[in-house]
Short mmCIF file of C-alpha atoms and ligand atoms in Angstrom, two decimals:
data_model
loop_
_atom_site.label_atom_id
_atom_site.label_comp_id
_atom_site.label_asym_id
_atom_site.label_seq_id
_atom_site.Cartn_x
_atom_site.Cartn_y
_atom_site.Cartn_z
CA PRO A 111 84.69 -97.26 -8.16
CA LYS A 112 84.93 -98.93 -11.54
CA THR A 113 82.00 -98.48 -13.95
CA TYR A 114 80.81 -101.53 -15.94
CA ASP A 115 78.46 -101.45 -18.92
CA VAL A 116 76.28 -103.95 -17.08
CA VAL A 117 76.35 -105.20 -13.50
CA ILE A 118 74.31 -108.36 -12.84
CA VAL A 119 73.47 -109.15 -9.23
CA GLY A 120 73.04 -112.92 -8.76
CA GLY A 121 74.70 -115.80 -10.62
CA GLY A 122 71.71 -118.13 -10.44
CA ALA A 123 69.57 -119.39 -13.28
CA ALA A 124 68.43 -115.89 -14.27
CA GLY A 125 71.70 -113.99 -13.84
CA ILE A 126 73.93 -116.42 -15.77
CA ALA A 127 71.37 -116.82 -18.58
CA THR A 128 71.13 -113.05 -18.96
CA ALA A 129 74.92 -112.57 -19.03
CA SER A 130 75.28 -115.23 -21.74
CA SER A 131 72.39 -113.81 -23.73
CA LEU A 132 73.93 -110.31 -23.63
CA LEU A 133 77.37 -111.60 -24.68
CA LYS A 134 75.87 -113.63 -27.56
CA ARG A 135 74.39 -110.40 -28.85
CA ARG A 136 77.33 -108.11 -28.05
CA PRO A 137 80.60 -109.89 -27.16
CA SER A 138 82.42 -106.64 -26.36
CA LEU A 139 80.21 -105.71 -23.38
CA ASP A 140 81.99 -105.13 -20.08
CA ILE A 141 79.88 -107.17 -17.62
CA ALA A 142 80.36 -107.89 -13.90
CA ILE A 143 78.39 -110.57 -12.04
CA VAL A 144 78.11 -110.06 -8.30
CA GLU A 145 77.68 -113.50 -6.69
CA PRO A 146 78.97 -114.66 -3.30
CA ALA A 147 78.17 -118.39 -3.60
CA GLU A 148 80.83 -120.98 -4.44
CA CYS A 149 78.30 -123.29 -6.14
CA HIS A 150 75.54 -122.96 -8.69
CA TYR A 151 72.53 -125.26 -8.29
CA TYR A 152 70.03 -126.73 -10.73
CA GLN A 153 67.18 -126.53 -8.25
CA PRO A 154 64.54 -128.10 -10.56
CA GLY A 155 66.53 -131.31 -10.19
CA TRP A 156 65.93 -131.49 -6.43
CA THR A 157 62.44 -132.94 -6.88
CA MET A 158 64.06 -135.80 -8.80
CA VAL A 159 66.79 -136.20 -6.13
CA GLY A 160 64.01 -136.46 -3.54
CA ALA A 161 62.62 -139.42 -5.46
CA GLY A 162 65.97 -141.13 -6.04
CA VAL A 163 65.89 -140.46 -9.80
CA PHE A 164 68.80 -137.96 -9.99
CA GLN A 165 72.03 -138.11 -8.02
CA PRO A 166 72.47 -134.93 -5.93
CA GLU A 167 75.83 -134.12 -7.54
CA THR A 168 74.23 -133.73 -10.98
CA THR A 169 72.45 -130.62 -9.63
CA ARG A 170 75.54 -128.76 -8.36
CA VAL A 171 78.58 -127.30 -10.11
CA PRO A 172 81.31 -124.90 -8.97
CA MET A 173 80.16 -121.33 -9.69
CA GLY A 174 83.22 -120.75 -11.86
CA ALA A 175 82.03 -123.47 -14.25
CA VAL A 176 78.91 -121.51 -15.25
CA MET A 177 80.45 -118.01 -15.29
CA PRO A 178 80.80 -116.93 -18.92
CA ASP A 179 84.46 -116.48 -19.89
CA ARG A 180 84.24 -112.79 -20.66
CA VAL A 181 82.53 -111.58 -17.44
CA THR A 182 84.20 -110.31 -14.27
CA TRP A 183 83.03 -112.39 -11.32
CA ILE A 184 82.83 -110.28 -8.14
CA ARG A 185 82.82 -112.92 -5.38
CA GLN A 186 80.77 -110.94 -2.91
CA ALA A 187 77.19 -110.23 -1.92
CA ALA A 188 75.48 -107.03 -2.95
CA ALA A 189 74.83 -105.12 0.28
CA GLY A 190 72.87 -102.10 -0.96
CA PHE A 191 71.37 -100.51 -4.06
CA ALA A 192 71.70 -96.78 -4.89
CA PRO A 193 69.94 -96.53 -8.24
CA ASP A 194 70.06 -92.72 -8.38
CA ALA A 195 73.87 -92.88 -8.24
CA ARG A 196 73.93 -96.01 -10.48
CA GLU A 197 75.91 -97.72 -7.77
CA ILE A 198 75.71 -100.87 -5.69
CA ALA A 199 77.42 -101.41 -2.35
CA LEU A 200 79.28 -104.68 -1.74
CA ALA A 201 79.61 -106.69 1.46
CA ASP A 202 83.26 -105.62 2.00
CA GLY A 203 82.29 -101.93 1.99
CA SER A 204 83.45 -101.21 -1.56
CA SER A 205 81.11 -100.33 -4.41
CA LEU A 206 80.58 -100.74 -8.15
CA ARG A 207 79.10 -98.44 -10.76
CA TYR A 208 77.10 -99.43 -13.80
CA ARG A 209 75.43 -98.01 -16.86
CA ILE A 210 72.70 -100.66 -16.54
CA LEU A 211 71.90 -102.90 -13.57
CA VAL A 212 70.27 -106.32 -13.89
CA ALA A 213 69.00 -107.54 -10.52
CA ALA A 214 68.53 -111.32 -10.26
CA PRO A 215 69.35 -112.28 -6.66
CA GLY A 216 66.52 -114.80 -6.23
CA LEU A 217 64.49 -115.04 -3.03
CA ARG A 218 65.05 -116.06 0.58
CA LEU A 219 63.75 -119.27 2.16
CA ALA A 220 62.39 -118.20 5.57
CA TRP A 221 63.00 -121.42 7.53
CA GLU A 222 63.09 -119.42 10.76
CA ALA A 223 59.48 -118.30 10.26
CA ILE A 224 58.30 -121.72 11.47
CA PRO A 225 59.48 -122.26 15.07
CA GLY A 226 61.23 -125.59 15.54
CA LEU A 227 61.57 -126.36 11.83
CA ALA A 228 65.24 -125.42 11.28
CA GLU A 229 66.34 -127.56 14.26
CA ALA A 230 64.22 -130.53 13.20
CA LEU A 231 65.35 -130.71 9.56
CA GLY A 232 67.45 -133.65 8.51
CA ARG A 233 66.42 -135.95 11.37
CA ASN A 234 63.26 -137.15 13.11
CA GLY A 235 61.65 -137.69 9.73
CA VAL A 236 61.61 -133.97 8.87
CA THR A 237 62.83 -133.07 5.37
CA SER A 238 62.52 -130.64 2.47
CA ASN A 239 63.37 -130.83 -1.21
CA TYR A 240 63.96 -127.06 -1.03
CA ARG A 241 67.52 -127.72 0.22
CA PHE A 242 70.26 -129.48 -1.74
CA ASP A 243 71.51 -131.34 1.33
CA LEU A 244 68.04 -132.50 2.40
CA ALA A 245 66.55 -133.77 -0.88
CA PRO A 246 68.41 -137.11 -0.50
CA TYR A 247 66.83 -137.45 2.97
CA THR A 248 63.37 -137.20 1.39
CA PHE A 249 64.22 -140.26 -0.72
CA ARG A 250 65.67 -142.08 2.27
CA LEU A 251 62.50 -141.48 4.28
CA ALA A 252 60.21 -142.50 1.44
CA SER A 253 62.26 -145.68 1.01
CA THR A 254 62.33 -146.63 4.69
CA VAL A 255 59.03 -145.49 6.26
CA GLN A 256 56.93 -148.65 6.48
CA GLY A 257 53.65 -147.11 7.62
CA GLY A 258 52.20 -144.23 9.60
CA ARG A 259 51.38 -140.64 8.83
CA ALA A 260 53.18 -138.46 6.28
CA LEU A 261 52.53 -134.72 6.10
CA PHE A 262 53.38 -132.51 3.11
CA THR A 263 53.06 -128.75 3.53
CA GLN A 264 52.85 -125.71 1.26
CA PRO A 265 53.18 -122.11 2.54
CA ALA A 266 51.37 -119.00 1.31
CA MET A 267 52.20 -117.81 -2.22
CA PRO A 268 54.37 -116.63 -3.79
CA ILE A 269 56.79 -119.57 -3.72
CA LYS A 270 59.24 -120.80 -6.30
CA CYS A 271 57.89 -123.71 -8.30
CA ALA A 272 54.43 -123.78 -6.71
CA GLY A 273 54.01 -127.42 -7.74
CA ALA A 274 57.12 -128.66 -5.92
CA PRO A 275 55.43 -129.31 -2.52
CA GLN A 276 52.95 -131.72 -4.12
CA LYS A 277 55.52 -133.22 -6.51
CA ALA A 278 57.42 -134.47 -3.45
CA MET A 279 54.18 -135.96 -2.15
CA TYR A 280 53.15 -137.81 -5.33
CA LEU A 281 56.62 -139.27 -5.88
CA SER A 282 56.82 -140.45 -2.25
CA CYS A 283 53.35 -142.00 -2.57
CA ASP A 284 54.45 -143.75 -5.75
CA ILE A 285 57.45 -145.24 -3.91
CA TRP A 286 55.08 -146.49 -1.16
CA ARG A 287 52.66 -147.84 -3.78
CA ALA A 288 55.42 -149.78 -5.55
CA ALA A 289 56.66 -151.20 -2.23
CA GLY A 290 53.16 -152.22 -1.14
CA VAL A 291 53.36 -149.81 1.83
CA LEU A 292 50.75 -147.30 0.67
CA PRO A 293 47.76 -149.04 2.36
CA ARG A 294 49.53 -148.56 5.71
CA MET A 295 50.22 -144.85 5.03
CA GLU A 296 48.01 -141.94 5.96
CA VAL A 297 49.08 -139.04 3.72
CA GLU A 298 47.96 -135.45 4.25
CA PHE A 299 48.56 -132.32 2.17
CA HIS A 300 48.39 -129.06 4.12
CA ASN A 301 48.24 -126.02 1.86
CA ALA A 302 48.04 -122.46 3.22
CA GLY A 303 46.30 -121.59 -0.05
CA GLY A 304 42.82 -122.54 -1.13
CA VAL A 305 43.37 -124.66 -4.26
CA LEU A 306 45.48 -127.62 -5.34
CA PHE A 307 46.99 -125.71 -8.28
CA GLY A 308 46.42 -122.11 -9.40
CA VAL A 309 45.55 -122.92 -13.04
CA PRO A 310 42.30 -124.98 -13.09
CA THR A 311 43.17 -126.88 -16.32
CA TYR A 312 45.62 -129.09 -14.45
CA VAL A 313 43.54 -129.80 -11.34
CA PRO A 314 41.41 -132.76 -12.62
CA ALA A 315 44.51 -134.81 -13.53
CA LEU A 316 46.06 -134.02 -10.13
CA MET A 317 42.83 -134.96 -8.32
CA GLU A 318 42.95 -138.42 -9.92
CA TYR A 319 46.30 -138.97 -8.22
CA VAL A 320 45.09 -137.49 -4.92
CA GLU A 321 42.35 -140.13 -4.97
CA ARG A 322 44.57 -142.95 -6.19
CA TYR A 323 47.06 -142.35 -3.36
CA GLY A 324 44.31 -141.71 -0.79
CA ILE A 325 45.65 -138.25 0.14
CA GLY A 326 43.73 -136.10 2.61
CA LEU A 327 43.56 -132.49 1.36
CA ASN A 328 43.62 -129.60 3.84
CA PHE A 329 43.29 -126.10 2.40
CA GLY A 330 43.80 -122.91 4.42
CA SER A 331 46.06 -124.98 6.68
CA THR A 332 49.43 -123.35 7.44
CA LEU A 333 52.38 -125.04 9.16
CA VAL A 334 53.24 -122.82 12.16
CA GLY A 335 55.38 -125.03 14.37
CA VAL A 336 57.38 -128.28 14.44
CA ASP A 337 58.44 -130.36 17.42
CA GLY A 338 60.89 -132.74 15.81
CA ASP A 339 61.67 -134.83 18.92
CA ALA A 340 57.99 -135.40 19.66
CA GLY A 341 57.11 -135.80 15.97
CA VAL A 342 54.31 -133.24 16.12
CA ALA A 343 53.47 -130.50 13.60
CA THR A 344 51.20 -127.58 14.45
CA PHE A 345 48.93 -126.04 11.83
CA GLU A 346 46.82 -122.91 11.84
CA ARG A 347 43.52 -123.57 10.11
CA LYS A 348 41.37 -120.79 8.78
CA GLY A 349 37.65 -121.35 9.14
CA SER A 350 35.23 -120.03 6.51
CA ASP A 351 34.02 -117.49 9.11
CA GLY A 352 37.52 -115.98 9.35
CA THR A 353 38.38 -117.62 12.67
CA ALA A 354 41.67 -119.50 13.09
CA GLU A 355 42.28 -122.59 15.17
CA ARG A 356 45.47 -124.51 15.95
CA VAL A 357 45.60 -128.19 15.14
CA GLU A 358 48.34 -130.64 16.11
CA ARG A 359 49.19 -133.63 13.92
CA ASP A 360 51.75 -136.22 14.82
CA PHE A 361 53.80 -137.58 11.96
CA ASP A 362 56.27 -140.25 10.91
CA MET A 363 57.45 -138.09 7.99
CA LEU A 364 57.11 -134.35 7.40
CA HIS A 365 58.06 -132.71 4.09
CA ALA A 366 58.03 -128.98 4.83
CA VAL A 367 58.29 -126.06 2.42
CA PRO A 368 59.26 -122.76 4.07
CA PRO A 369 57.63 -119.37 3.46
CA GLN A 370 59.49 -117.43 0.74
CA ARG A 371 60.40 -113.79 1.05
CA PRO A 372 62.35 -111.15 -0.82
CA LEU A 373 65.99 -110.81 0.25
CA ASP A 374 66.41 -108.25 3.04
CA VAL A 375 68.89 -106.26 0.94
CA VAL A 376 66.25 -105.97 -1.79
CA ALA A 377 63.29 -105.24 0.48
CA ALA A 378 65.23 -102.44 2.19
CA SER A 379 66.26 -100.83 -1.13
CA PRO A 380 64.66 -98.28 -3.45
CA LEU A 381 64.13 -101.13 -5.94
CA ALA A 382 61.42 -102.72 -3.78
CA GLY A 383 57.73 -102.21 -4.30
CA ALA A 384 54.90 -103.32 -2.04
CA GLY A 385 55.81 -106.57 -0.30
CA GLY A 386 59.53 -106.03 -0.91
CA TRP A 387 59.82 -107.60 -4.37
CA ILE A 388 61.62 -105.70 -7.15
CA GLU A 389 59.02 -103.64 -8.96
CA VAL A 390 59.34 -104.05 -12.72
CA ASP A 391 57.06 -103.67 -15.70
CA PRO A 392 55.61 -107.19 -16.25
CA ALA A 393 56.21 -107.06 -20.01
CA THR A 394 59.57 -105.27 -20.47
CA LEU A 395 61.03 -106.24 -17.04
CA ARG A 396 62.36 -102.69 -16.70
CA HIS A 397 62.13 -101.11 -13.27
CA VAL A 398 59.06 -98.88 -12.96
CA ARG A 399 60.95 -95.97 -11.34
CA HIS A 400 64.60 -96.52 -12.33
CA PRO A 401 65.02 -96.87 -16.12
CA ASP A 402 68.66 -98.01 -15.75
CA VAL A 403 67.52 -101.08 -13.81
CA PHE A 404 66.05 -104.37 -15.06
CA ALA A 405 65.16 -107.41 -12.97
CA LEU A 406 64.15 -111.02 -13.57
CA GLY A 407 63.89 -114.40 -11.89
CA ASP A 408 62.43 -115.10 -8.46
CA ALA A 409 63.22 -111.62 -7.08
CA THR A 410 60.60 -109.64 -9.02
CA ASN A 411 57.00 -108.71 -8.26
CA THR A 412 55.72 -110.02 -11.63
CA PRO A 413 52.77 -112.43 -11.29
CA ASN A 414 54.31 -115.31 -13.29
CA ALA A 415 55.15 -118.71 -11.79
CA LYS A 416 58.58 -118.31 -10.17
CA THR A 417 60.44 -120.99 -12.14
CA ALA A 418 63.69 -121.53 -14.02
CA ALA A 419 61.46 -121.93 -17.06
CA ALA A 420 60.30 -118.35 -16.56
CA ALA A 421 63.90 -117.14 -16.24
CA ARG A 422 64.73 -118.97 -19.50
CA LYS A 423 62.14 -116.84 -21.33
CA GLN A 424 62.89 -113.64 -19.42
CA ALA A 425 66.67 -113.61 -19.99
CA PRO A 426 66.59 -112.86 -23.73
CA VAL A 427 63.88 -110.22 -23.18
CA VAL A 428 66.08 -108.48 -20.61
CA ALA A 429 69.15 -108.82 -22.87
CA VAL A 430 67.40 -107.17 -25.81
CA ASN A 431 66.02 -104.40 -23.62
CA VAL A 432 69.33 -103.76 -21.84
CA LEU A 433 71.08 -103.33 -25.21
CA ALA A 434 68.36 -100.89 -26.28
CA ALA A 435 68.71 -98.98 -23.01
CA LEU A 436 72.50 -98.72 -23.45
CA GLU A 437 71.75 -96.93 -26.73
CA GLY A 438 69.12 -94.72 -25.11
CA LYS A 439 66.29 -96.53 -26.89
CA ALA A 440 62.96 -97.81 -25.60
CA PRO A 441 62.57 -101.50 -24.67
CA ALA A 442 62.17 -103.64 -27.79
CA ALA A 443 61.11 -107.02 -26.38
CA GLN A 444 58.41 -108.25 -24.06
CA TYR A 445 57.76 -111.24 -21.81
CA ASP A 446 54.37 -112.97 -21.78
CA GLY A 447 54.58 -114.39 -18.25
CA TYR A 448 55.54 -117.91 -19.38
CA GLY A 449 56.38 -120.31 -16.59
CA SER A 450 56.32 -124.06 -16.42
CA CYS A 451 55.78 -126.59 -13.71
CA PRO A 452 56.34 -130.26 -14.54
CA LEU A 453 54.07 -131.98 -11.99
CA THR A 454 55.63 -135.37 -11.31
CA VAL A 455 52.51 -137.38 -10.48
CA GLU A 456 54.22 -140.77 -10.57
CA ARG A 457 57.64 -142.10 -11.53
CA GLY A 458 57.53 -142.05 -15.33
CA LYS A 459 54.63 -139.61 -15.83
CA ILE A 460 54.24 -135.83 -15.62
CA VAL A 461 51.38 -133.34 -15.93
CA LEU A 462 53.23 -130.52 -17.73
CA ALA A 463 51.72 -127.18 -16.69
CA GLU A 464 52.81 -124.32 -18.99
CA PHE A 465 51.10 -120.97 -18.61
CA GLY A 466 51.61 -117.21 -18.67
CA TYR A 467 50.13 -114.09 -17.12
CA GLY A 468 46.52 -114.46 -16.07
CA GLY A 469 46.75 -118.27 -16.28
CA ALA A 470 46.78 -118.21 -20.12
CA LEU A 471 47.84 -121.65 -21.37
CA LEU A 472 51.14 -121.44 -23.30
CA PRO A 473 51.98 -125.01 -24.37
CA THR A 474 55.32 -125.48 -26.11
CA PHE A 475 54.02 -128.44 -28.12
CA PRO A 476 50.76 -128.92 -30.04
CA ARG A 477 48.26 -131.00 -28.08
CA TRP A 478 48.51 -134.04 -30.35
CA ILE A 479 52.17 -134.32 -29.44
CA LEU A 480 51.90 -133.49 -25.74
CA ASP A 481 48.65 -132.78 -23.88
CA GLY A 482 49.84 -130.92 -20.75
CA SER A 483 46.56 -131.42 -18.93
CA ARG A 484 47.08 -135.22 -18.83
CA PRO A 485 49.89 -137.26 -17.28
CA THR A 486 52.29 -138.27 -20.08
CA ARG A 487 55.47 -140.28 -20.46
CA LEU A 488 56.80 -137.76 -22.98
CA ALA A 489 56.71 -134.98 -20.36
CA TRP A 490 58.62 -137.24 -17.93
CA PHE A 491 61.19 -137.90 -20.65
CA LEU A 492 61.57 -134.12 -21.09
CA LYS A 493 62.09 -133.52 -17.37
CA ASP A 494 64.32 -136.56 -16.88
CA ARG A 495 66.47 -136.41 -20.02
CA MET A 496 65.98 -133.14 -21.91
CA LEU A 497 65.54 -130.26 -19.47
CA PRO A 498 68.85 -130.71 -17.58
CA PRO A 499 70.98 -130.49 -20.76
CA ILE A 500 68.78 -127.65 -22.03
CA TYR A 501 69.49 -125.82 -18.78
CA TRP A 502 73.25 -126.37 -18.69
CA HIS A 503 74.08 -126.22 -22.39
CA ALA A 504 71.43 -123.92 -23.88
CA MET A 505 69.89 -121.61 -21.28
CA LEU A 506 73.10 -120.88 -19.34
CA LYS A 507 75.05 -120.48 -22.60
CA GLY A 508 72.75 -118.00 -24.31
CA ARG A 509 71.45 -120.52 -26.88
CA GLU A 510 67.86 -119.44 -27.16
CA TRP A 511 66.14 -122.41 -28.66
CA LEU A 512 62.34 -122.00 -28.44
CA CYS A 513 62.59 -118.75 -26.50
CA GLN A 514 63.31 -115.99 -28.96
CA PRO A 515 61.97 -112.77 -27.43
CA GLN A 516 58.78 -111.28 -28.81
CA PRO A 517 58.80 -107.69 -30.06
CA VAL A 518 57.20 -105.10 -27.81
CA VAL A 519 54.55 -104.02 -30.30
CA PRO A 520 53.16 -107.04 -32.14
CA SER A 521 53.13 -105.91 -35.74
CA LYS A 522 49.70 -106.66 -37.17
CA GLU A 523 50.70 -105.43 -40.64
CA ALA A 524 53.36 -108.12 -40.85
CA ALA A 525 50.74 -110.85 -40.49
P1 FAD B 159 68.42 -118.58 -8.08
O1 FAD B 159 68.65 -119.59 -9.15
O2 FAD B 159 67.99 -119.03 -6.74
O3 FAD B 159 69.76 -117.70 -7.98
C1 FAD B 159 69.89 -116.57 -7.14
C2 FAD B 159 71.38 -116.30 -6.99
O4 FAD B 159 71.57 -115.04 -6.34
C3 FAD B 159 72.08 -117.36 -6.15
O5 FAD B 159 73.19 -117.86 -6.83
C4 FAD B 159 72.48 -116.60 -4.89
O6 FAD B 159 73.69 -117.07 -4.32
C5 FAD B 159 72.62 -115.17 -5.42
N1 FAD B 159 72.50 -114.16 -4.36
C6 FAD B 159 71.74 -114.19 -3.25
N2 FAD B 159 71.91 -113.07 -2.54
C7 FAD B 159 72.77 -112.30 -3.21
C8 FAD B 159 73.35 -111.01 -2.98
N3 FAD B 159 73.06 -110.30 -1.90
N4 FAD B 159 74.22 -110.52 -3.89
C9 FAD B 159 74.53 -111.22 -5.00
N5 FAD B 159 74.02 -112.44 -5.28
C10 FAD B 159 73.15 -112.97 -4.39
N6 FAD B 159 61.81 -124.29 -11.84
C11 FAD B 159 61.41 -124.86 -13.01
O7 FAD B 159 61.45 -124.20 -14.04
N7 FAD B 159 60.95 -126.15 -13.07
C12 FAD B 159 60.94 -126.93 -11.98
O8 FAD B 159 60.54 -128.09 -12.04
C13 FAD B 159 61.37 -126.38 -10.73
N8 FAD B 159 61.37 -127.13 -9.60
C14 FAD B 159 61.89 -126.62 -8.45
C15 FAD B 159 61.97 -127.44 -7.34
C16 FAD B 159 62.53 -126.99 -6.15
C17 FAD B 159 62.59 -127.90 -4.97
C18 FAD B 159 63.03 -125.66 -6.09
C19 FAD B 159 63.68 -125.15 -4.83
C20 FAD B 159 62.95 -124.82 -7.19
C21 FAD B 159 62.36 -125.29 -8.38
N9 FAD B 159 62.26 -124.48 -9.52
C22 FAD B 159 61.81 -125.02 -10.71
C23 FAD B 159 62.46 -123.03 -9.41
C24 FAD B 159 63.79 -122.51 -9.96
O9 FAD B 159 64.87 -123.23 -9.40
C25 FAD B 159 63.93 -121.02 -9.66
O10 FAD B 159 62.76 -120.35 -10.08
C26 FAD B 159 65.14 -120.42 -10.37
O11 FAD B 159 66.32 -120.98 -9.87
C27 FAD B 159 65.14 -118.90 -10.23
O12 FAD B 159 66.32 -118.35 -10.73
P2 FAD B 159 66.97 -117.06 -10.04
O13 FAD B 159 68.23 -116.82 -10.77
O14 FAD B 159 65.97 -115.98 -9.91
O15 FAD B 159 67.30 -117.52 -8.54
#
């Protein structure tokens, strides 16, 4: 098999950004990207599609349009990892060799884990912004439901963009409020977890909207079954004494978010740690057992928020460290766990959560410009007008505005 300097598995947000970042730094690198999909998606836009703000087609491009010119695109799925041989197996039975591997295959949406859900989606009032083809149905439902009960669910962590289940809820409520329908709606949030949002700073602002929209909060309540024809959802509710009971709720609209798991090919490989996620050092993003392997994006075990914003900060860190590894040097850059979740609380306003490892607040702007703990129009403007072009024209092109990697050892003497 052919040996590349760098093989990148996954041409999503993380994989393309890393390829571009590497080529910006060293244009002569021989890079292959292994990616079976025909299209690349801007998934952060799906929340906006679900509220009728973005057109679906603005979130999808042909994969070839984001592949950097100088990479070899292998149009196949990775089927196995053999890090000791520095080899990956491909779906057609062939294989590739590398000097350095960057694994960025994302995660798997486990729709099948909730009996009845897959069959119900797209009709009977059952939708999910977690699928390109269904986000427009969320908007259609929010625009046509004239009263009744709407359920919004969130599975156990980790999930990508942990705020997305409630973003869909607030924006739907805002559509009902504007249409005068909200008083006839009974809205419930069912979260398998125990809190509204994992970083407490943002919870008070979110609670104001929960109250304004009259949302009923259910924590420790996991969606375990859907009967689309009957319009009934089944939840498993954990009691404080550890007991679990099943509760049925009928609905007029159900926005479901599926459990999220590592890809099978990853979980079954030597790259996986406990739980099946790729086990990397949280700072350098280098694999803990295989020094020729780096990983980033949704596929890793690192405890950051799984977001495109995280991948934007991780890509240059991985690029710097891959170049060091190719020269036999130690990693030179580190990642602080930055992730961002623009919580769309109403059309026109966002609570902009930005935080790193351990819930440390990492705001991009000083508070007098943008206070992330409050709903602001500026944050909506960013999400609506700025972040899509930043994604397509900066992040995916290796233009690292506001995300220069930090050196591994912060030099105190330099200060
Ligand atoms: P992906 O972008 O999912 O890419 C993974 C790629 O790997 C895909 O192209 C896939 O085809 C490929 N692949 C899969 N299997 C294989 C294989 N076997 N071999 C090779 N390639 C393979 N993030 C934000 O920053 N802000 C937001 O507001 C936000 N909102 C979101 C809202 C929704 C509804 C959703 C679904 C996501 C949201 N995100 C948001 C999260 C963000 O989209 C992801 O965190 C980001 O896309 C992760 O990048 P990734 O490259 O790891 O994975």
